[in-house]
């Protein structure tokens, strides 16, 4: 069976088995959406935000970019700027989660840019990860490539969270209505998520993080 045929069979199973169980949800969502969370993550095929969060259709508004990179706001219009503006201003999400992950191809590219030198668009996109690479160069001397890639994932999340706040819609919503932003790193191999803890100045397992943890947007 071809991969495309696998996908087709998956659609048929969805129609026959999954959709009937969630028919009421889809009928309610047919003409309206009211997500409370904007979930920004990588385009990596191993990351499924709905599966990761055990979320139903309509629970999260999604944006995916290579390496979960969010360029600093500029007058040059971009898809990520439009997604942020719509989610924050029109849908009025209450939270933004920016989620990186282990073994990220973009982090590998940041560590070894020569490997993507023949991919001009990819190489250009990697420039948005320059801050993370600079930090890792300073703090990871002598460490293995695997350790550097994992640290790049963490530092990249922190850098992109700062970039998020350069977007006017995000900055205004933080001040006006308390929009909160959160940084996560997902470990593919064991399913664990580590969340940035401002009070501890480090990433901690999500299941150990207090719900009263001060939000990154407010510190």
Coordinates of N, CA and C in Angstrom, one line a residue:
X1 N 0.8 -1.2 0.0 CA 0.0 0.0 0.0 C 0.9 1.3 0.0
X2 N 0.6 2.2 -0.9 CA 1.4 3.4 -1.0 C 1.1 4.3 0.2
X3 N 2.0 5.3 0.4 CA 1.8 6.2 1.5 C 0.5 7.0 1.3
X4 N 0.3 7.4 0.0 CA -0.9 8.2 -0.3 C -2.2 7.4 0.0
X5 N -2.1 6.1 -0.3 CA -3.2 5.2 0.0 C -3.4 5.1 1.5
X6 N -2.3 5.1 2.2 CA -2.5 5.1 3.7 C -3.2 6.3 4.2
X7 N -2.9 7.4 3.6 CA -3.6 8.7 3.9 C -5.1 8.6 3.6
X8 N -5.4 8.1 2.4 CA -6.8 7.9 1.9 C -7.6 7.0 2.9
X9 N -6.9 5.9 3.2 CA -7.6 5.0 4.2 C -7.8 5.6 5.5
X10 N -6.9 6.5 5.9 CA -7.0 7.2 7.2 C -8.2 8.1 7.1
X11 N -8.4 8.8 6.0 CA -9.6 9.7 5.9 C -10.9 8.9 6.0
X12 N -10.9 7.7 5.3 CA -12.1 6.9 5.4 C -12.4 6.4 6.8
X13 N -11.3 6.1 7.6 CA -11.5 5.7 9.0 C -12.0 6.8 9.8
X14 N -11.5 8.0 9.5 CA -11.9 9.2 10.2 C -13.5 9.4 10.0
X15 N -13.9 9.3 8.7 CA -15.3 9.5 8.4 C -16.2 8.5 9.1
X16 N -15.7 7.2 9.2 CA -16.5 6.2 9.7 C -16.5 6.0 11.2
X17 N -15.3 6.3 11.8 CA -15.1 6.0 13.2 C -14.9 7.2 14.1
X18 N -14.1 8.1 13.6 CA -13.8 9.3 14.5 C -14.8 10.3 14.4
X19 N -15.2 10.7 13.2 CA -16.2 11.8 13.1 C -17.5 11.5 13.8
X20 N -18.1 10.3 13.7 CA -19.4 10.1 14.4 C -19.3 10.3 15.9
X21 N -18.1 10.0 16.5 CA -17.9 10.2 17.9 C -17.9 11.6 18.3
X22 N -17.4 12.5 17.4 CA -17.3 13.9 17.7 C -18.2 14.8 16.8
X23 N -19.3 14.2 16.3 CA -20.2 14.9 15.5 C -20.7 16.2 16.1
X24 N -21.1 16.1 17.4 CA -21.7 17.3 18.0 C -20.7 18.4 18.1
X25 N -19.4 18.1 18.3 CA -18.3 19.1 18.4 C -18.2 19.8 17.0
X26 N -18.2 19.0 15.9 CA -18.0 19.5 14.6 C -19.2 20.3 14.2
X27 N -20.4 19.9 14.5 CA -21.6 20.6 14.2 C -21.6 22.0 14.9
X28 N -21.1 22.0 16.1 CA -21.1 23.3 16.9 C -20.0 24.2 16.3
X29 N -18.9 23.6 15.7 CA -17.8 24.4 15.2 C -18.0 24.8 13.7
X30 N -19.1 24.3 13.1 CA -19.3 24.5 11.6 C -19.2 25.9 11.2
X31 N -19.7 26.8 12.0 CA -19.8 28.2 11.6 C -19.1 29.2 12.6
X32 N -18.4 28.6 13.5 CA -17.8 29.5 14.6 C -16.6 28.8 15.3
X33 N -15.6 29.5 15.6 CA -14.5 29.0 16.4 C -14.2 29.9 17.5
X34 N -13.8 29.4 18.7 CA -13.5 30.2 19.8 C -12.4 29.5 20.6
X35 N -11.2 29.4 20.0 CA -10.1 28.8 20.7 C -9.5 29.7 21.8
X36 N -9.0 29.2 22.8 CA -8.5 30.0 23.9 C -6.9 30.0 23.8
X37 N -6.4 29.2 23.0 CA -4.9 29.0 23.0 C -4.4 29.1 21.5
X38 N -3.3 29.9 21.3 CA -2.6 29.8 20.1 C -1.4 29.0 20.3
X39 N -1.2 27.9 19.6 CA -0.1 26.9 19.7 C 0.8 27.1 18.6
X40 N 2.0 27.5 18.8 CA 3.0 27.7 17.8 C 4.1 26.6 17.9
X41 N 4.3 25.9 16.9 CA 5.3 24.8 17.0 C 6.0 24.6 15.6
X42 N 6.9 23.7 15.5 CA 7.6 23.3 14.3 C 6.7 22.6 13.3
X43 N 7.2 22.6 12.1 CA 6.5 21.8 11.0 C 6.9 20.4 11.0
X44 N 7.8 20.0 11.9 CA 8.2 18.6 12.0 C 7.1 17.6 12.0
X45 N 7.2 16.6 11.2 CA 6.0 15.6 11.1 C 5.8 14.8 12.3
X46 N 6.8 14.8 13.2 CA 6.6 14.0 14.5 C 5.9 14.8 15.6
X47 N 5.5 16.0 15.3 CA 4.8 16.8 16.3 C 3.4 17.0 15.9
X48 N 2.5 16.5 16.8 CA 1.0 16.7 16.5 C 0.5 17.4 17.7
X49 N 0.2 18.7 17.6 CA -0.2 19.5 18.7 C -1.5 19.0 19.4
X50 N -2.5 18.6 18.6 CA -3.7 18.2 19.2 C -3.5 16.9 20.0
X51 N -2.7 16.0 19.4 CA -2.4 14.7 20.1 C -1.6 15.0 21.4
X52 N -0.6 15.9 21.2 CA 0.3 16.2 22.3 C -0.5 16.8 23.5
X53 N -1.5 17.6 23.2 CA -2.3 18.2 24.3 C -3.6 17.5 24.6
X54 N -3.8 16.4 23.9 CA -5.1 15.7 24.0 C -6.3 16.7 23.9
X55 N -6.2 17.5 22.8 CA -7.1 18.6 22.6 C -8.2 18.2 21.5
X56 N -9.4 18.7 21.7 CA -10.5 18.5 20.7 C -10.4 19.5 19.6
X57 N -11.0 19.2 18.5 CA -11.1 20.2 17.4 C -11.7 21.5 18.0
X58 N -11.1 22.6 17.6 CA -11.6 23.9 18.1 C -10.9 24.4 19.3
X59 N -10.2 23.6 20.0 CA -9.6 24.0 21.3 C -8.4 25.0 21.1
X60 N -7.6 24.7 20.0 CA -6.4 25.5 19.8 C -6.3 26.0 18.4
X61 N -5.8 27.3 18.2 CA -5.5 27.9 17.0 C -4.0 27.6 16.7
X62 N -3.7 27.0 15.5 CA -2.3 26.6 15.3 C -1.5 27.4 14.3
X63 N -0.3 27.5 14.6 CA 0.7 28.1 13.6 C 2.0 27.3 13.6
X64 N 2.4 26.9 12.5 CA 3.6 26.0 12.4 C 4.6 26.7 11.5
X65 N 5.9 26.8 11.9 CA 7.0 27.3 11.1 C 8.2 26.4 11.3
X66 N 9.1 26.3 10.3 CA 10.3 25.5 10.5 C 11.1 26.0 11.8
X67 N 11.3 25.1 12.7 CA 12.0 25.4 13.9 C 11.2 26.3 14.9
X68 N 9.9 26.4 14.7 CA 9.0 27.3 15.5 C 9.6 28.7 15.7
X69 N 10.2 29.1 14.6 CA 10.8 30.5 14.5 C 9.7 31.5 14.3
X70 N 9.9 32.6 15.0 CA 8.9 33.8 14.9 C 9.8 35.0 14.6
X71 N 9.9 35.4 13.4 CA 10.7 36.6 13.1 C 10.2 37.8 13.9
X72 N 11.2 38.7 14.2 CA 10.8 40.0 14.8 C 9.9 40.7 13.9
X73 N 8.9 41.4 14.5 CA 8.0 42.2 13.7 C 8.6 43.2 12.8
X74 N 8.1 43.3 11.6 CA 8.6 44.3 10.7 C 7.4 44.8 9.8
X75 N 7.6 45.8 9.0 CA 6.6 46.3 8.1 C 6.4 45.4 6.9
X76 N 7.3 44.4 6.7 CA 7.1 43.4 5.7 C 6.1 42.4 6.2
X77 N 5.0 42.4 5.5 CA 3.9 41.5 6.0 C 4.3 40.0 5.8
X78 N 4.0 39.2 6.8 CA 4.3 37.7 6.7 C 3.1 36.9 7.2
X79 N 3.2 35.6 6.9 CA 2.1 34.7 7.4 C 2.0 34.6 8.9
X80 N 3.2 34.6 9.5 CA 3.2 34.5 11.0 C 2.6 35.7 11.6
X81 N 2.9 36.9 11.1 CA 2.4 38.1 11.6 C 0.9 38.1 11.5
X82 N 0.4 37.6 10.4 CA -1.1 37.6 10.1 C -1.8 36.6 11.1
X83 N -1.1 35.5 11.3 CA -1.7 34.5 12.2 C -1.7 35.0 13.7
X84 N -0.7 35.7 14.1 CA -0.6 36.3 15.4 C -1.7 37.3 15.6
X85 N -1.8 38.2 14.6 CA -2.8 39.3 14.7 C -4.2 38.7 14.8
X86 N -4.5 37.8 13.9 CA -5.8 37.2 13.9 C -6.2 36.5 15.2
X87 N -5.2 35.6 15.7 CA -5.5 34.9 16.9 C -5.6 35.8 18.1
X88 N -4.8 36.8 18.2 CA -4.8 37.7 19.4 C -5.9 38.7 19.3
X89 N -6.1 39.4 18.2 CA -7.0 40.5 18.1 C -8.4 40.1 17.7
X90 N -8.5 39.2 16.8 CA -9.9 38.7 16.3 C -10.4 37.6 17.2
X91 N -9.6 36.6 17.5 CA -10.1 35.5 18.3 C -9.9 35.7 19.8
X92 N -9.0 36.6 20.1 CA -8.8 37.0 21.5 C -8.4 35.8 22.4
X93 N -7.4 35.0 21.9 CA -6.9 33.9 22.7 C -6.3 34.5 24.0
X94 N -6.4 33.6 25.0 CA -5.9 34.1 26.3 C -4.4 33.7 26.6
X95 N -4.0 32.7 25.8 CA -2.6 32.2 26.0 C -2.0 31.9 24.7
X96 N -0.7 32.0 24.6 CA 0.2 31.6 23.5 C 1.2 30.6 24.0
X97 N 1.2 29.4 23.4 CA 2.3 28.4 23.8 C 3.2 28.3 22.6
X98 N 4.5 28.5 22.8 CA 5.5 28.3 21.8 C 6.3 27.1 22.1
X99 N 6.2 26.1 21.3 CA 6.8 24.8 21.7 C 7.9 24.3 20.7
X100 N 9.1 24.2 21.2 CA 10.2 23.6 20.5 C 10.2 22.1 20.7
X101 N 11.2 21.4 20.2 CA 11.3 19.9 20.4 C 12.7 19.4 20.2
X102 N 12.9 18.2 20.7 CA 14.2 17.5 20.5 C 14.4 17.1 19.1
X103 N 15.7 17.0 18.7 CA 16.1 16.5 17.4 C 15.5 17.3 16.3
X104 N 15.4 18.6 16.5 CA 14.8 19.5 15.5 C 15.8 19.7 14.3
X105 N 15.3 19.5 13.1 CA 16.2 19.7 12.0 C 16.7 21.1 11.8
X106 N 15.9 22.1 12.2 CA 16.4 23.5 12.1 C 17.5 23.7 13.1
X107 N 17.4 23.1 14.3 CA 18.5 23.2 15.3 C 19.8 22.6 14.7
X108 N 19.6 21.4 14.1 CA 20.8 20.8 13.4 C 21.4 21.7 12.4
X109 N 20.5 22.4 11.6 CA 21.0 23.3 10.6 C 21.7 24.5 11.2
X110 N 21.2 25.0 12.3 CA 21.9 26.1 13.0 C 23.3 25.7 13.4
X111 N 23.4 24.4 13.9 CA 24.7 24.0 14.4 C 25.7 23.7 13.2
X112 N 25.1 23.2 12.1 CA 25.9 22.9 10.9 C 25.3 23.5 9.7
X113 N 25.5 24.8 9.5 CA 24.9 25.5 8.4 C 25.4 25.0 7.0
X114 N 26.6 24.5 7.0 CA 27.1 23.9 5.7 C 26.2 22.8 5.2
X115 N 25.5 22.1 6.0 CA 24.7 21.0 5.6 C 23.4 21.5 4.8
X116 N 23.1 22.8 4.9 CA 21.9 23.3 4.2 C 22.3 24.4 3.3
X117 N 23.6 24.5 3.0 CA 24.1 25.6 2.1 C 23.5 25.5 0.7
X118 N 23.1 24.4 0.2 CA 22.5 24.3 -1.1 C 21.0 24.5 -1.1
X119 N 20.5 24.9 0.1 CA 19.0 25.2 0.2 C 18.9 26.6 0.6
X120 N 18.9 27.5 -0.4 CA 19.0 29.0 -0.1 C 17.8 29.5 0.8
X121 N 16.6 29.0 0.6 CA 15.5 29.5 1.4 C 15.6 29.0 2.9
X122 N 16.1 27.8 3.0 CA 16.3 27.2 4.4 C 17.4 28.0 5.0
X123 N 18.5 28.2 4.3 CA 19.6 29.0 4.9 C 19.2 30.4 5.4
X124 N 18.4 31.0 4.5 CA 17.9 32.4 4.9 C 17.1 32.3 6.2
X125 N 16.2 31.3 6.2 CA 15.3 31.2 7.4 C 16.1 30.9 8.7
X126 N 17.2 30.2 8.6 CA 18.0 30.0 9.8 C 18.5 31.2 10.4
X127 N 18.6 32.3 9.7 CA 19.1 33.6 10.3 C 18.2 34.0 11.5
X128 N 17.0 33.6 11.5 CA 16.1 33.9 12.6 C 16.4 33.2 13.9
X129 N 17.3 32.2 13.8 CA 17.8 31.5 14.9 C 19.2 31.8 15.4
X130 N 19.7 32.9 14.9 CA 21.1 33.3 15.2 C 21.3 33.6 16.7
X131 N 20.3 34.2 17.4 CA 20.5 34.5 18.8 C 20.8 33.2 19.6
X132 N 20.0 32.1 19.3 CA 20.1 30.9 20.0 C 21.5 30.3 19.7
X133 N 21.9 30.3 18.5 CA 23.2 29.8 18.1 C 24.4 30.5 18.9
X134 N 24.2 31.9 19.0 CA 25.3 32.6 19.6 C 25.4 32.3 21.1
X135 N 24.2 32.1 21.7 CA 24.2 31.7 23.2 C 24.8 30.3 23.4
X136 N 24.4 29.4 22.5 CA 25.0 28.0 22.6 C 26.5 28.0 22.4
X137 N 26.9 28.8 21.5 CA 28.4 28.9 21.3 C 29.1 29.3 22.5
X138 N 28.5 30.1 23.3 CA 29.1 30.6 24.6 C 29.0 29.6 25.7
X139 N 27.9 28.8 25.8 CA 27.7 28.0 27.0 C 27.9 26.5 26.8
X140 N 28.1 26.1 25.6 CA 28.2 24.7 25.3 C 29.5 24.2 24.8
X141 N 30.6 25.0 25.0 CA 31.9 24.6 24.5 C 32.3 23.2 25.1
X142 N 32.7 22.3 24.2 CA 33.2 21.0 24.6 C 32.1 20.0 24.7
X143 N 30.8 20.4 24.5 CA 29.7 19.4 24.6 C 29.5 18.7 23.3
X144 N 28.8 17.6 23.3 CA 28.5 16.8 22.1 C 27.5 17.6 21.3
X145 N 27.4 17.2 20.0 CA 26.4 17.8 19.1 C 25.0 17.5 19.6
X146 N 24.7 16.4 20.1 CA 23.3 16.1 20.7 C 23.0 17.0 21.8
X147 N 23.9 17.3 22.7 CA 23.7 18.2 23.8 C 23.5 19.6 23.3
X148 N 24.3 20.0 22.2 CA 24.1 21.3 21.7 C 22.8 21.5 21.0
X149 N 22.4 20.5 20.3 CA 21.1 20.6 19.6 C 19.9 20.8 20.6
X150 N 20.0 20.0 21.7 CA 19.0 20.1 22.7 C 19.0 21.5 23.4
X151 N 20.2 22.0 23.6 CA 20.3 23.4 24.2 C 19.8 24.4 23.2
X152 N 20.1 24.2 21.9 CA 19.6 25.1 20.9 C 18.1 25.2 20.9
X153 N 17.5 24.0 21.1 CA 16.0 24.0 21.2 C 15.5 24.9 22.3
X154 N 16.2 24.8 23.5 CA 15.7 25.6 24.6 C 16.0 27.1 24.4
X155 N 17.2 27.4 24.0 CA 17.5 28.8 23.8 C 16.7 29.4 22.6
X156 N 16.4 28.6 21.7 CA 15.6 29.1 20.6 C 14.2 29.5 21.0
X157 N 13.6 28.7 21.9 CA 12.3 29.0 22.5 C 12.3 30.3 23.2
X158 N 13.3 30.5 24.0 CA 13.4 31.8 24.7 C 13.6 33.0 23.8
X159 N 14.4 32.8 22.7 CA 14.6 33.9 21.8 C 13.3 34.2 21.0
X160 N 12.5 33.2 20.6 CA 11.3 33.4 19.9 C 10.2 34.0 20.8
X161 N 10.2 33.6 22.1 CA 9.3 34.3 23.0 C 9.5 35.8 23.0
X162 N 10.7 36.2 23.0 CA 11.0 37.6 23.0 C 10.6 38.2 21.7
X163 N 10.8 37.5 20.6 CA 10.4 38.0 19.3 C 8.9 38.2 19.2
X164 N 8.1 37.3 19.9 CA 6.7 37.4 19.9 C 6.2 38.7 20.4
X165 N 6.9 39.2 21.4 CA 6.5 40.4 22.1 C 6.8 41.7 21.3
X166 N 7.5 41.5 20.2 CA 7.7 42.7 19.3 C 6.6 42.9 18.4
X167 N 5.7 42.0 18.3 CA 4.5 42.1 17.4 C 3.4 43.0 18.1
X168 N 3.0 44.0 17.5 CA 2.1 45.0 18.2 C 0.9 44.3 18.8
X169 N 0.2 43.4 18.1 CA -1.0 42.8 18.6 C -0.7 42.0 19.9
X170 N 0.4 41.4 20.0 CA 0.8 40.6 21.2 C 1.1 41.6 22.3
X171 N 2.0 42.5 22.1 CA 2.4 43.5 23.1 C 1.2 44.2 23.7
X172 N 0.2 44.6 22.8 CA -1.0 45.3 23.3 C -1.8 44.4 24.1
X173 N -2.0 43.2 23.7 CA -2.9 42.2 24.5 C -2.3 41.9 25.8
X174 N -1.0 41.8 25.9 CA -0.3 41.5 27.2 C -0.7 42.6 28.2
X175 N -0.6 43.9 27.7 CA -0.9 45.0 28.6 C -2.3 45.2 28.9
X176 N -3.1 45.1 27.8 CA -4.6 45.4 27.9 C -5.4 44.3 28.6
X177 N -5.1 43.1 28.4 CA -6.0 42.0 28.9 C -5.3 40.8 29.5
X178 N -4.0 41.0 29.7 CA -3.3 39.9 30.4 C -3.0 38.7 29.6
X179 N -2.8 38.8 28.3 CA -2.4 37.7 27.5 C -1.1 37.1 28.0
X180 N -1.1 35.8 28.2 CA 0.1 35.1 28.7 C 0.8 34.3 27.6
X181 N 2.1 34.3 27.7 CA 2.8 33.5 26.7 C 3.7 32.5 27.5
X182 N 3.9 31.3 26.9 CA 4.5 30.2 27.6 C 5.5 29.5 26.6
X183 N 6.7 29.1 27.2 CA 7.7 28.4 26.4 C 7.8 26.9 26.8
X184 N 7.6 26.0 25.8 CA 7.7 24.6 26.1 C 8.8 24.0 25.2
X185 N 9.4 22.9 25.6 CA 10.2 22.0 24.8 C 9.8 20.6 25.0
X186 N 9.4 20.0 23.9 CA 8.9 18.6 23.9 C 9.9 17.6 23.5
X187 N 10.1 16.6 24.3 CA 11.1 15.5 24.1 C 10.3 14.4 23.4
X188 N 10.7 14.2 22.1 CA 10.0 13.2 21.3 C 10.1 11.8 21.9
X189 N 11.3 11.5 22.4 CA 11.6 10.1 22.8 C 10.8 9.6 24.0
X190 N 10.4 10.5 24.9 CA 9.7 10.0 26.1 C 8.4 10.8 26.3
X191 N 8.0 11.7 25.4 CA 6.8 12.4 25.5 C 6.7 13.5 26.6
X192 N 7.9 13.8 27.2 CA 7.9 14.7 28.3 C 8.0 16.1 27.8
X193 N 7.3 17.1 28.4 CA 7.4 18.5 28.1 C 8.0 19.2 29.2
X194 N 9.0 20.1 28.9 CA 9.6 21.0 29.9 C 9.2 22.4 29.6
X195 N 8.7 23.1 30.6 CA 8.2 24.5 30.4 C 9.2 25.5 31.1
X196 N 9.3 26.6 30.5 CA 10.2 27.6 31.0 C 9.6 28.2 32.3
X197 N 10.4 28.2 33.4 CA 10.0 28.7 34.7 C 10.7 30.0 34.9
X198 N 10.1 31.2 34.8 CA 10.8 32.4 35.1 C 11.3 32.5 36.5
X199 N 10.6 32.0 37.5 CA 11.0 32.1 38.9 C 12.3 31.3 39.1
X200 N 12.4 30.2 38.4 CA 13.6 29.3 38.6 C 14.6 29.5 37.5
X201 N 14.3 30.3 36.5 CA 15.2 30.6 35.4 C 15.7 29.4 34.7
X202 N 14.8 28.5 34.5 CA 15.2 27.2 33.8 C 13.9 26.5 33.3
X203 N 14.1 25.5 32.5 CA 13.0 24.7 32.0 C 12.8 23.6 33.1
X204 N 11.6 23.4 33.4 CA 11.2 22.3 34.4 C 10.1 21.4 33.8
X205 N 10.0 20.2 34.2 CA 8.9 19.3 33.7 C 7.6 20.0 33.9
X206 N 6.8 20.0 32.9 CA 5.5 20.6 32.9 C 4.6 20.1 34.0
X207 N 4.7 18.8 34.3 CA 3.8 18.3 35.4 C 4.3 18.7 36.8
X208 N 5.4 19.3 36.9 CA 5.9 19.8 38.2 C 5.7 21.3 38.4
X209 N 5.3 22.0 37.3 CA 5.2 23.4 37.3 C 3.9 23.8 38.0
X210 N 4.0 24.7 39.0 CA 2.9 25.2 39.7 C 2.0 26.0 38.8
X211 N 0.7 25.9 38.9 CA -0.3 26.7 38.2 C -0.2 28.2 38.5
X212 N 0.5 28.5 39.7 CA 0.6 29.9 40.1 C 2.0 30.5 39.6
X213 N 2.7 29.7 38.8 CA 4.0 30.2 38.3 C 3.8 31.5 37.5
X214 N 4.6 32.5 37.9 CA 4.5 33.8 37.2 C 4.7 33.6 35.7
X215 N 3.8 34.3 34.9 CA 3.9 34.1 33.4 C 5.1 34.9 32.9
X216 N 5.7 34.3 31.8 CA 6.8 34.9 31.2 C 6.5 36.4 30.7
X217 N 5.3 36.6 30.2 CA 4.9 37.9 29.7 C 4.9 39.0 30.7
X218 N 4.9 38.6 32.0 CA 4.8 39.6 33.1 C 6.1 39.8 33.8
X219 N 7.2 39.2 33.4 CA 8.4 39.3 34.2 C 9.5 40.0 33.3

